Coordinates of C-alpha atoms in Angstrom, one line a residue:
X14 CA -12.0 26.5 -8.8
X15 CA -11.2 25.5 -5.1
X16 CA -12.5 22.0 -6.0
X17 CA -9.8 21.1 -8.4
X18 CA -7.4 20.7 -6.3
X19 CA -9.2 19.9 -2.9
X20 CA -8.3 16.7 -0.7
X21 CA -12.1 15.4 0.2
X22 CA -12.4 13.0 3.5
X23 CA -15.8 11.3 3.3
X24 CA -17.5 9.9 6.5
X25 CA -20.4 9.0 8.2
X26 CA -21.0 10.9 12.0
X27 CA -22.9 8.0 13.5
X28 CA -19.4 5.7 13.2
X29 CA -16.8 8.2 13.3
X30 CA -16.8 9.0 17.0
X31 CA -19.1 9.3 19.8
X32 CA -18.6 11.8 22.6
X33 CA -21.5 10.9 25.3
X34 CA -21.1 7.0 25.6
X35 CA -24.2 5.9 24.1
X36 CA -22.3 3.6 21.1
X37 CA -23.0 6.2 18.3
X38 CA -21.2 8.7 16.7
X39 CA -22.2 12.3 17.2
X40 CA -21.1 16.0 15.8
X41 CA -19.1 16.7 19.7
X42 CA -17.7 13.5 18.6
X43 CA -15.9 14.9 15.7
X44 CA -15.5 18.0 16.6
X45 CA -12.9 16.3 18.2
X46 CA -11.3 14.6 15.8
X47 CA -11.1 17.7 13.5
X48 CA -7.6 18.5 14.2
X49 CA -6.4 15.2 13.4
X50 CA -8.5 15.3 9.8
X51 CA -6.7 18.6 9.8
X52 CA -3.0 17.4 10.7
X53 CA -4.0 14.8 7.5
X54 CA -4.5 17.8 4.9
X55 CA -8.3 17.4 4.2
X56 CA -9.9 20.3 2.9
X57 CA -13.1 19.1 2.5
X58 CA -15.3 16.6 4.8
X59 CA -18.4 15.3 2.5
X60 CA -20.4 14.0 5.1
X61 CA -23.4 11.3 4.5
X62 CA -27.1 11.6 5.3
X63 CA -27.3 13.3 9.1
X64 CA -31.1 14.5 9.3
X65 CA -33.9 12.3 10.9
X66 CA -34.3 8.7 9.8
X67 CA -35.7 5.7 10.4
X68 CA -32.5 4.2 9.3
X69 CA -33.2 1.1 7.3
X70 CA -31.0 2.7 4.6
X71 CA -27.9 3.9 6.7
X72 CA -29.8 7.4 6.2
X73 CA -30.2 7.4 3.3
X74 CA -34.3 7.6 4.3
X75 CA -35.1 10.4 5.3
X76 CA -38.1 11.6 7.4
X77 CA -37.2 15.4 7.7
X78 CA -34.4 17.6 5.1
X79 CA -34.7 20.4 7.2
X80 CA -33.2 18.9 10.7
X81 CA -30.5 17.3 12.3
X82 CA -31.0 13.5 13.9
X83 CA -31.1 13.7 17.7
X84 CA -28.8 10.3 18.2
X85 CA -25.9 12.7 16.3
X86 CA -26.4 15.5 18.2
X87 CA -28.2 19.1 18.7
X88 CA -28.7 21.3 16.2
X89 CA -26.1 23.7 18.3
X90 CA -24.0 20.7 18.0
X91 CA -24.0 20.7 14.3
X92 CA -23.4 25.1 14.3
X93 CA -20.6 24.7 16.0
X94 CA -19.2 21.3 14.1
X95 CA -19.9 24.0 11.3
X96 CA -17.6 26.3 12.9
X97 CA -15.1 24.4 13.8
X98 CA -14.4 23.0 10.6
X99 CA -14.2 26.7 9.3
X100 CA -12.0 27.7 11.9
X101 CA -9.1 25.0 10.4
X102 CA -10.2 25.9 6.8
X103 CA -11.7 23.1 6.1
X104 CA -15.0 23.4 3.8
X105 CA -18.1 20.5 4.3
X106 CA -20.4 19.6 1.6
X107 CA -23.5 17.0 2.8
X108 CA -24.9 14.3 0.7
X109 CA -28.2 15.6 -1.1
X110 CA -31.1 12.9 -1.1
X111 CA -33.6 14.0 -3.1
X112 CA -34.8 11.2 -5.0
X113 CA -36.5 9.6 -2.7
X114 CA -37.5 10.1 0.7
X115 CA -38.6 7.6 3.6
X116 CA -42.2 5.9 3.7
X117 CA -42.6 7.1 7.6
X118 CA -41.5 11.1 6.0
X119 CA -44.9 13.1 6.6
X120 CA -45.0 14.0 2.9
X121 CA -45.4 10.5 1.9
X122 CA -47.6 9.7 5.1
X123 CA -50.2 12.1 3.5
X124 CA -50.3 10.8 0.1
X125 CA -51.0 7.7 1.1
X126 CA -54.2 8.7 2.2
X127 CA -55.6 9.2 -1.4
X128 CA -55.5 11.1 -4.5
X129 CA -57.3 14.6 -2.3
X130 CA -53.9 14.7 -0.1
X131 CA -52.1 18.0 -1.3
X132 CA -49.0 15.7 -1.4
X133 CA -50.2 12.5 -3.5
X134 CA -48.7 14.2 -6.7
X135 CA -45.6 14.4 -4.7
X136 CA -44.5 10.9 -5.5
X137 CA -45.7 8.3 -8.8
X138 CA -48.7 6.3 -8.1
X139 CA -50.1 3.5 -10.8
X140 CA -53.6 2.2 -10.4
X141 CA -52.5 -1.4 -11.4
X142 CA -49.0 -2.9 -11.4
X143 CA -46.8 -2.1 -14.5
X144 CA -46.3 -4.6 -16.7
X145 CA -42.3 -3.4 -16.3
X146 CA -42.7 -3.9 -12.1
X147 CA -40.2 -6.3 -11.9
X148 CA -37.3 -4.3 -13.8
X149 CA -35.3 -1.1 -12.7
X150 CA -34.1 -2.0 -9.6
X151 CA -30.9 -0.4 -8.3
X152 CA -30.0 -2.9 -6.1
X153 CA -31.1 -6.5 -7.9
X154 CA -31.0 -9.5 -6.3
X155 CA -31.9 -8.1 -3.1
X156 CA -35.0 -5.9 -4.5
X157 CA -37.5 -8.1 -6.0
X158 CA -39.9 -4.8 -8.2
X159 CA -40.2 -1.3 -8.3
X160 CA -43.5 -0.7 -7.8
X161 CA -44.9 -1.6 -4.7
X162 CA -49.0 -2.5 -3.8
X163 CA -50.1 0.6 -1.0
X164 CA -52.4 -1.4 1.3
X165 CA -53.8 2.2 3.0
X166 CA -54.0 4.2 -0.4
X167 CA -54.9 0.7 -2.8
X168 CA -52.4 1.7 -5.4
X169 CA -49.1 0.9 -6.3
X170 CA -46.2 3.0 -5.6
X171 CA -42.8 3.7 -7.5
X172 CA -39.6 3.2 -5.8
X173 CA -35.9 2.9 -7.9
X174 CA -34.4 1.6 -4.1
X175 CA -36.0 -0.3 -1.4
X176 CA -40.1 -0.6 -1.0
X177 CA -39.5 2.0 1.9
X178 CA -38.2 4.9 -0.5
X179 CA -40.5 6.2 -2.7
X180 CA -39.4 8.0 -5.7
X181 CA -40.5 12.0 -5.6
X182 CA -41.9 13.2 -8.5
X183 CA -39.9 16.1 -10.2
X184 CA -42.3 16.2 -13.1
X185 CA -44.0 18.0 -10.4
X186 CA -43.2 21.5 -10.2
X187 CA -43.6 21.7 -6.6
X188 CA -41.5 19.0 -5.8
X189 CA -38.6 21.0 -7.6
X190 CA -39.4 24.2 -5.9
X191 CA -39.2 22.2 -2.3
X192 CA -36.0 20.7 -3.6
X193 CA -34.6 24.4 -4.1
X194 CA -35.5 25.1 -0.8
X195 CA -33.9 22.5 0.9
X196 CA -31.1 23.5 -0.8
X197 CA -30.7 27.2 0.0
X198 CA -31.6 25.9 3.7
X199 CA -28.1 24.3 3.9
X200 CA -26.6 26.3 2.1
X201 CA -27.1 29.2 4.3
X202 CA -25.8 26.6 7.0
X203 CA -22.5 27.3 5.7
X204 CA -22.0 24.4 3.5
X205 CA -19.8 24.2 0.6
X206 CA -22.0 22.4 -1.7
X207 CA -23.2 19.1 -1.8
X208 CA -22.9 15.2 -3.4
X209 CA -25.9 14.6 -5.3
X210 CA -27.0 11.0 -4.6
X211 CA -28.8 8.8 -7.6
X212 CA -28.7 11.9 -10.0
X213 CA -30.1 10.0 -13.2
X214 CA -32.8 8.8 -11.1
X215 CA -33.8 12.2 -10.0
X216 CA -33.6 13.7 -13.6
X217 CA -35.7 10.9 -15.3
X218 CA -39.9 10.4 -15.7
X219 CA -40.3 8.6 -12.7
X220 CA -41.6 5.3 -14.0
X221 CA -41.5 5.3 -17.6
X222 CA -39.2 3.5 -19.4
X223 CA -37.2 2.3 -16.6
X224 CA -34.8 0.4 -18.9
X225 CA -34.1 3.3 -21.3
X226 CA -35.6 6.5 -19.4
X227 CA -35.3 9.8 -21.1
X228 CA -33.3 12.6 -18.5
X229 CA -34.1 16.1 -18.1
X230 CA -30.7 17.6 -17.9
X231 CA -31.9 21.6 -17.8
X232 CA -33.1 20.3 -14.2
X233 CA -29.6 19.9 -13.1
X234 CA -28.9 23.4 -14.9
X235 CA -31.9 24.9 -13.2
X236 CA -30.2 23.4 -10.0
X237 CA -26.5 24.6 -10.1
X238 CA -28.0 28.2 -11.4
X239 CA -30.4 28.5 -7.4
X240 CA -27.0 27.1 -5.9
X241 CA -24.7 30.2 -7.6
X242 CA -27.4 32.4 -6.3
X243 CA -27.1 31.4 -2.8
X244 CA -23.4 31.0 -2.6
X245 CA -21.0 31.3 -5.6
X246 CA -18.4 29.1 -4.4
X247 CA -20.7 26.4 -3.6
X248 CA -20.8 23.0 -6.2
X249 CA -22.2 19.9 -7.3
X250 CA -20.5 16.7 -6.8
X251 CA -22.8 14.1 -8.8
X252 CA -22.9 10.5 -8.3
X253 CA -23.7 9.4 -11.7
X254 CA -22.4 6.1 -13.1
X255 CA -22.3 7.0 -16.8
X256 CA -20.6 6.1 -19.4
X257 CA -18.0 8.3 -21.1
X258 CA -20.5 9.5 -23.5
X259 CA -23.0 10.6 -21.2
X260 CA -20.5 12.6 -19.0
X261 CA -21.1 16.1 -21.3
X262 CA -24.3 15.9 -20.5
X263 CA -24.4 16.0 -17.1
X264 CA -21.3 18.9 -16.9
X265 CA -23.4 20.8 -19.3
X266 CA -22.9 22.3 -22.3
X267 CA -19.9 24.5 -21.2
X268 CA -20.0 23.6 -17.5
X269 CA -23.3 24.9 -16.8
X270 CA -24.4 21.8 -15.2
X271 CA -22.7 19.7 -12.4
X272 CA -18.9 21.3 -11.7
X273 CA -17.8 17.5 -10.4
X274 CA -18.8 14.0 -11.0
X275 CA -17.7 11.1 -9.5
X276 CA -15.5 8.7 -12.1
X277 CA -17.0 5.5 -11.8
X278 CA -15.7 4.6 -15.7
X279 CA -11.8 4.8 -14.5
X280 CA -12.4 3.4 -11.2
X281 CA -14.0 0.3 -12.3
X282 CA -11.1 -0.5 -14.7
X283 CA -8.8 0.7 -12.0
X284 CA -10.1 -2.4 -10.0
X285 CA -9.2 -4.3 -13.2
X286 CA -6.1 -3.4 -13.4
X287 CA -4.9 -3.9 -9.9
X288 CA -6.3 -7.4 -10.5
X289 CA -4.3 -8.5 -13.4
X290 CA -1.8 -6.2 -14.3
X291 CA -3.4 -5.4 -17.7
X292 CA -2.8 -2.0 -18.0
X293 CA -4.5 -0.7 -21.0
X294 CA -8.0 -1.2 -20.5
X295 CA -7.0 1.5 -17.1
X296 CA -5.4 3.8 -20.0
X297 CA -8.1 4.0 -21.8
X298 CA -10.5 4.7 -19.6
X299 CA -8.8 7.8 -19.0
X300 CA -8.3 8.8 -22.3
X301 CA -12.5 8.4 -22.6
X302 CA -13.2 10.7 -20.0
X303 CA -10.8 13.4 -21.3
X304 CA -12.1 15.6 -22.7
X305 CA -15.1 17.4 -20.4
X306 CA -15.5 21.2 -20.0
X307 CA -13.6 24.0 -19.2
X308 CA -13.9 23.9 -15.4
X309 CA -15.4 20.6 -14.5
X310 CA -13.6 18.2 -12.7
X311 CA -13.9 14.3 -11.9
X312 CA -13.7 13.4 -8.3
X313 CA -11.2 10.3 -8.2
X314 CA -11.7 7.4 -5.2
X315 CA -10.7 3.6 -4.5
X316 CA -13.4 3.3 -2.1
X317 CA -17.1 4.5 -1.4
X318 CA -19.4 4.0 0.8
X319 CA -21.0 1.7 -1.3
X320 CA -19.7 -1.3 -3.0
X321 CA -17.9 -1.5 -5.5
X322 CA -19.6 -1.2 -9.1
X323 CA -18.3 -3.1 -11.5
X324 CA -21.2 -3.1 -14.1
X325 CA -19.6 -1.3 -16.7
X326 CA -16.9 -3.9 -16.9
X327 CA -17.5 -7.5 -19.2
X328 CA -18.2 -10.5 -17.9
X329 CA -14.9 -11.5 -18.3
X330 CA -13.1 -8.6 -17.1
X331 CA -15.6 -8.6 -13.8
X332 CA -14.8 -12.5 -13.0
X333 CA -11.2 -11.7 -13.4
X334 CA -11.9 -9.5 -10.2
X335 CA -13.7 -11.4 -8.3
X336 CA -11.3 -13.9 -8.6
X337 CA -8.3 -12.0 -7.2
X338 CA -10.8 -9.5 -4.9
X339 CA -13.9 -11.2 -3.5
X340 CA -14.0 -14.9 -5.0
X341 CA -16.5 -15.7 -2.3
X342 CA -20.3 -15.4 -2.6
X343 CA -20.7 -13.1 0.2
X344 CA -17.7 -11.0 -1.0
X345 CA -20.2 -10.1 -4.1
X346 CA -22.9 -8.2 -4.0
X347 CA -26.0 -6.8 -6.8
X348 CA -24.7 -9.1 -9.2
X349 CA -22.3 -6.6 -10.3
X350 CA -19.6 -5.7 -7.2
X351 CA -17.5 -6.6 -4.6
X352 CA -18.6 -4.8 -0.9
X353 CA -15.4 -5.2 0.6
X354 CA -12.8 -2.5 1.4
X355 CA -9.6 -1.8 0.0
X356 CA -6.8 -3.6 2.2
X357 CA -8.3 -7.2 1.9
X358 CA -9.1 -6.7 -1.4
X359 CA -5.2 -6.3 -2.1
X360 CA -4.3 -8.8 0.1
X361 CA -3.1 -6.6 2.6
X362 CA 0.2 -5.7 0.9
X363 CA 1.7 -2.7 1.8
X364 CA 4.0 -2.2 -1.1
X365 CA 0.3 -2.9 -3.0
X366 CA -1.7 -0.5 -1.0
X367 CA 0.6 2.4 -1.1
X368 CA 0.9 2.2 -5.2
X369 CA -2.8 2.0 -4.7
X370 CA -2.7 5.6 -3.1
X371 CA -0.4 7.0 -4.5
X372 CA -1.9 6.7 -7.9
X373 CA -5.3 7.6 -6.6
X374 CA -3.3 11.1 -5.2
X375 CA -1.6 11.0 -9.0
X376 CA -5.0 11.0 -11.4
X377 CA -6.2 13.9 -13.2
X378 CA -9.0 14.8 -10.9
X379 CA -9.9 15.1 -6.8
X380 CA -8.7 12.4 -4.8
X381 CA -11.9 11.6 -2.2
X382 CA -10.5 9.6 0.7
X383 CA -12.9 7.0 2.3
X384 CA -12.9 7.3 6.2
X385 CA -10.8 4.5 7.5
X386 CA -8.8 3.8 4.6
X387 CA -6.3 6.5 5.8
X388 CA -5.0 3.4 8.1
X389 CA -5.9 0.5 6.0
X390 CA -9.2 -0.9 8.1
X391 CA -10.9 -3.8 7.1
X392 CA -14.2 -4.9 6.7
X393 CA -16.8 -7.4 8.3
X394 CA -18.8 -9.9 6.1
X395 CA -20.9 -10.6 9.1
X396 CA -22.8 -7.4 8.1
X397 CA -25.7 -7.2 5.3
X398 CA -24.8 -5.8 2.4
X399 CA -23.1 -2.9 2.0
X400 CA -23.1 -2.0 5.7
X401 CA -19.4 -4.4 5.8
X402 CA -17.7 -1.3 5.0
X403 CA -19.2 1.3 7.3
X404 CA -18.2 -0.2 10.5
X405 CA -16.7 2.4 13.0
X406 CA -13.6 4.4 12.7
X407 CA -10.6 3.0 14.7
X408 CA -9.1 5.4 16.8
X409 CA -6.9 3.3 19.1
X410 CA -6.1 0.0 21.0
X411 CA -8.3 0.2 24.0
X412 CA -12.0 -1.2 23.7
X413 CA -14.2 -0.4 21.1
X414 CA -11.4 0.5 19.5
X415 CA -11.4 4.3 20.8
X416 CA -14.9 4.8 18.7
X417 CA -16.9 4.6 22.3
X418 CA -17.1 3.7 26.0
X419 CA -19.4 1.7 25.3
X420 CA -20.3 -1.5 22.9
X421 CA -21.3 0.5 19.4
X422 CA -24.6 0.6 17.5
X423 CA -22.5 -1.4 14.7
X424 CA -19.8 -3.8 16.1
X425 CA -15.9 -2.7 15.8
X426 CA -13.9 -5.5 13.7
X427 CA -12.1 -7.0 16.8
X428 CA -10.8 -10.0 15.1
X429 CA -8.2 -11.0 12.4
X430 CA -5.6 -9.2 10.9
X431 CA -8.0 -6.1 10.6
X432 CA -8.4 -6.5 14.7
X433 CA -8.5 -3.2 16.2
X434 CA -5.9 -3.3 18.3
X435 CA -3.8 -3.9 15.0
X436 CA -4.8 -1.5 12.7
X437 CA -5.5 2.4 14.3
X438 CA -4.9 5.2 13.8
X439 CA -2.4 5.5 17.1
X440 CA -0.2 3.4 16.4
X441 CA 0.1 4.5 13.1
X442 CA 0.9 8.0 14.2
X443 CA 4.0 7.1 15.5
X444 CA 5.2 4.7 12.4
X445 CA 6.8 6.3 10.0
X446 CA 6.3 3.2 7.1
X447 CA 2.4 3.1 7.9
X448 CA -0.2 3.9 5.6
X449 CA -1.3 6.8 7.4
X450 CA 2.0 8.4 7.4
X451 CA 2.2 8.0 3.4
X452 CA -1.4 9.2 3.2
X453 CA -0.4 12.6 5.4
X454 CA 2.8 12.8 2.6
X455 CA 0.6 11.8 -0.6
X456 CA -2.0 14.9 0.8
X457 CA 0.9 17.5 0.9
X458 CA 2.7 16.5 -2.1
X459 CA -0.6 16.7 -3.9
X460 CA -1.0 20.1 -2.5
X461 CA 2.5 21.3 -2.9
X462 CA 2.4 20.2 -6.9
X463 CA -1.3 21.6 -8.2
X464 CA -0.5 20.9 -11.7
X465 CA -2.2 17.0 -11.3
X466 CA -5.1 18.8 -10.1
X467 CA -5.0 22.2 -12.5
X468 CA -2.7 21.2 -15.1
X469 CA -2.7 19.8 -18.6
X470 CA -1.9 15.9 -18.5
X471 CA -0.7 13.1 -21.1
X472 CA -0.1 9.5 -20.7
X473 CA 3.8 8.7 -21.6
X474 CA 4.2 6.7 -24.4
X475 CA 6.8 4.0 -23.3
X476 CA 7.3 -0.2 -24.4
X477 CA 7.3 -1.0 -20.7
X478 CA 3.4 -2.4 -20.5
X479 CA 3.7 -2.4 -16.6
X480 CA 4.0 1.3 -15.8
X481 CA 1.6 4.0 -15.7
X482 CA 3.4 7.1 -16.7
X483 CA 1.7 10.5 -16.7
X484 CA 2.8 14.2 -17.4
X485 CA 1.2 17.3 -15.6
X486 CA 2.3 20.5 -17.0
X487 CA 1.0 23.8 -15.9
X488 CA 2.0 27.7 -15.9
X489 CA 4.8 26.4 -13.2
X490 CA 6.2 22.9 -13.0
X491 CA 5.5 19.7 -14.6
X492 CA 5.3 16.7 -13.1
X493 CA 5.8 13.1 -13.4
X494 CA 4.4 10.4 -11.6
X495 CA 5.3 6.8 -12.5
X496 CA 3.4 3.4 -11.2
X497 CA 4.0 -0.1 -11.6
X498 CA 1.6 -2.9 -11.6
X499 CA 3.4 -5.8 -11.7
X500 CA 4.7 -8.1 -9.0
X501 CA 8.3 -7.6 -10.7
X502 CA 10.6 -5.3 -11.6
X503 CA 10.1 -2.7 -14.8
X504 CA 12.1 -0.2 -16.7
X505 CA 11.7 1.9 -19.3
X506 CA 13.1 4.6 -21.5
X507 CA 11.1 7.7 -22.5
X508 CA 11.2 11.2 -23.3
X509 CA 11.9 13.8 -21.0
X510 CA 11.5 17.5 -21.4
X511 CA 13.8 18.8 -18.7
X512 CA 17.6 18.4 -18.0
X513 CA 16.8 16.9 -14.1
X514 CA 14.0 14.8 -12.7
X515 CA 14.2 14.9 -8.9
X516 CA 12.1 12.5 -6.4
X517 CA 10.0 14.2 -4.5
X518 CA 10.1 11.4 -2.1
X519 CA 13.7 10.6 -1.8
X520 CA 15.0 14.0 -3.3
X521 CA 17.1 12.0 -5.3
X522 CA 18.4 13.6 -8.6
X523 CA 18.3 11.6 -11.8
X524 CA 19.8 13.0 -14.4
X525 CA 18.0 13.3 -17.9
X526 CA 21.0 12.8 -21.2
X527 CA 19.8 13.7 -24.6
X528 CA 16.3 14.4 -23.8
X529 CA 15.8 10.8 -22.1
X530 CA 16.2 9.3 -19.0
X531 CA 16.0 5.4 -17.8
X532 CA 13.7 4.4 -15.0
X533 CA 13.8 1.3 -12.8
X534 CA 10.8 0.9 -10.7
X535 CA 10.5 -2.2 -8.0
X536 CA 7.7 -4.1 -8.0
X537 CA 4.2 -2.5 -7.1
X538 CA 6.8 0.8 -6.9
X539 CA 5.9 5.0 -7.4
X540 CA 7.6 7.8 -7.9
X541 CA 6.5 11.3 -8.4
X542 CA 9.3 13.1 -10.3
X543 CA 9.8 16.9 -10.6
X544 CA 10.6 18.0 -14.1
X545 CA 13.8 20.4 -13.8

């Protein structure tokens, strides 16, 4: 159970930190920066695609699973990051592409060549163009089909992302059986497990029924059972934007499927609730994704990698965000999200920010921490599409922001309030009211207090419509933690089983008459009370 209450630090190696002076981030590179990830309180580093790749996608194309990309380093290199990371107890789980791989990968190279290649059943192949060609596509407005015209093999090719990722084909059994191997390769690396990326995708009929597919769920049993027998400790972290519904399903009936899943339900209406103060539809949403099994746990985030999805929202509730978060064009992205990272979507307000984060550190779930967002960095609209938020890491004020020596593969932000030699994490050290210094708190109090991560947990009933007020009770201690979204003041009287609640940020005692106690919270305030 390790990954119920683990602190996750997600990051890319190419713009973390490079070690050799050639602009690009690199395993040596942060291998250095582990004791600092460390000194925050991460547990676990998920790191994104690292193997071989052309790199149209980020990565996320792959050309070989079973190797390490020579711009980030050695395959010693990675060993020793490996080792490193163990030796400050820190577990590392790697993003899992199997969906897809990229055109130039070898596999795909031979089935090109015709329907005699040993690999053309690797990936879904139409004679003609599907009627359905121009629907599917996981990133509309910027892919035009699905299925793509060969010119070398004559046929037409499926692909859920861009022309250069074709789909594999898991209705073919050696597809799966490769998968499995990959798999047990890095596990016996050392890793802790791994984020599954696109999971519907991979668990669907390639190419059928691309508006309603049909999902084979025993896959992702048949998965999680070759992971336990490889390492026991080891899990799945699926990115699966489902609604509530749907969630059982991919947990399995009693857990047997994925142990973690990323909560993209809560987080969108989050979003919506930051925007506009409505607090409900954010209360809800937690109350739909309740009830899941004995041992499975949501991961919890403000920011990915990606942008941010808000397709499970209305109309009306998504224009409310844009509005207040990205009300320009090229804020927006896939007709259905903002690609823009946390601070300027807030405005940059500190008091804003660190209710933000503190609430993320306060759902039921794991918190998984966006590299960057530790110290508030910004992003750069200059970039295409969702690379704005996967600029490098800013370590300090000198040039290139600490990231290099030299100018980076993807420019620093060196302008604007987001300016480097503004926001770092130097600087920030040393301030005891920065964001990173209430992150480094937020991670320990977390840690100190496993009930919000292990314990039972129920929304406060209260009139005050402004704060968020949840209970986590287990074998121990319970725990309240109280947030306001409104720009104002708000109180509120509620039930309180103890006789004391104490701050565990101020250590202030408040005492609790005749079962109830009376709470003032400032505007965009936080508190995480003990129950004594």
């Amino acid at each position: 159970m390790w990954y119920r209450n683990a602190v996750v630090y997600a990051l890319d190696v190419d713009t973390f930190k490079d070690s050799n002076a050639d602009g690009i981030g690199d395993f040596q590179g942060l291998i250095q920066q582990l004791d600092y990830l460390h000194g925050l309180g991460i547990t676990v580093l998920w790191l994104s695609p690292f193997q071989p790749t052309p790199d149209r996608d980020d990565g996320y194309d792959i050309t070989d699973y079973y190797g390490v990309d020579p711009r980030l380093g050695t395959p010693g290199d990675f060993a020793e990051f490996m080792f490193q990371a163990r030796q400050r107890g820190m577990r590392v789980i790697m993003d899992l592409v199997i969906n897809h791989t990229s055109d130039e990968h070898p596999w795909f190279r031979s089935a090109r060549q015709g329907k005699h290649s040993p690999y053309r059943q690797w990936y879904v192949w139409r004679d003609n163009r599907p009627a359905d060609a121009g629907k599917g596509m996981v990133f509309p407005g910027v892919q035009k089909e699905t299925w793509t015209f060969d010119s070398v093999s004559t046929t037409y090719y499926f692909h859920r992302f861009y022309d250069f990722q074709p789909d594999l084909n898991y209705s073919n059994p050696q597809v799966e059986a490769e998968s499995k191997r990959i798999i047990g390769y890095w596990l016996n690396q050392g890793f802790s497990g791994f984020r599954l990326d696109a999971v519907p995708f991979i668990i669907e009929e390639d190419g059928k029924n691309v508006d309603r597919p049909e999902h084979r769920f025993d896959q992702l049993v048949a998965i999680r059972r070759h992971i336990q027998l490889h390492g026991q400790e080891a899990i799945l972290l699926g990115e699966a934007n489902v609604a509530p519904e749907e969630s059982n399903d991919y947990f399995g009936k009693d857990g047997v499927g994925m142990q973690m899943m990323f909560n993209f339900f809560v987080n969108q209406h989050f979003f919506y609730t930051l925007a506009t103060g409505e607090l409900q539809p954010l209360v809800r949403a937690l109350e739909q994704t309740r009830d899941i099994p004995e041992g499975a746990q949501w991961a919890n985030f403000l920011r990915n990698h990606d942008e941010i999805d808000l397709g499970r929202l209305t109309t009306r509730q998504r224009e409310k965000i844009y509005a207040a978060m990205g009300p320009d064009k090229n804020m927006q992205l896939y007709d259905r999200g903002i690609r823009r990272r946390l601070a300027p979507m807030l405005g940059n307000n500190p008091q804003r920010l660190a209710m933000a984060y503190s609430l993320l550190f306060a759902l039921p779930g794991t918190p998984v921490l966006r590299y960057g967002d530790e110290i508030g960095m910004g992003d750069d609209l200059r970039l295409k599409e969702r690379l704005s938020v996967r600029t490098p890491m800013q370590w300090t004020d000198a040039p290139y922001a600490g990231f290099s020596t030299t100018a980076p593969f993807r420019p620093v932000i060196d302008a604007g309030e987001y300016d480097y030699r503004k926001i770092n994490v130097a600087s920030q050290r040393t301030d005891p009211a920065s964001l990173l210094t209430l992150t480094t708190k937020l991670i320990r109090l977390r840690k100190e207090h496993p009930a919000i991560g292990l314990g039972k947990w129920i929304i406060s009933d209260h009139k005050a419509g402004d704060l968020l007020i949840t209970q986590f009770t287990d074998e121990r201690e319970t725990i309240l933690t109280v947030h306001n979204f409104a720009p104002n003041r708000a109180s509120a009287e509620l039930a309180c089983p103890g006789q004391v609640l104490t701050d565990l940020f101020s250590g202030e005692d408040i005492p609790v008459k005749n079962g109830k106690v009376q709470l003032t919270v400032k505007e965009y305030g936080y508190h995480w009370f003990q129950v004594r």
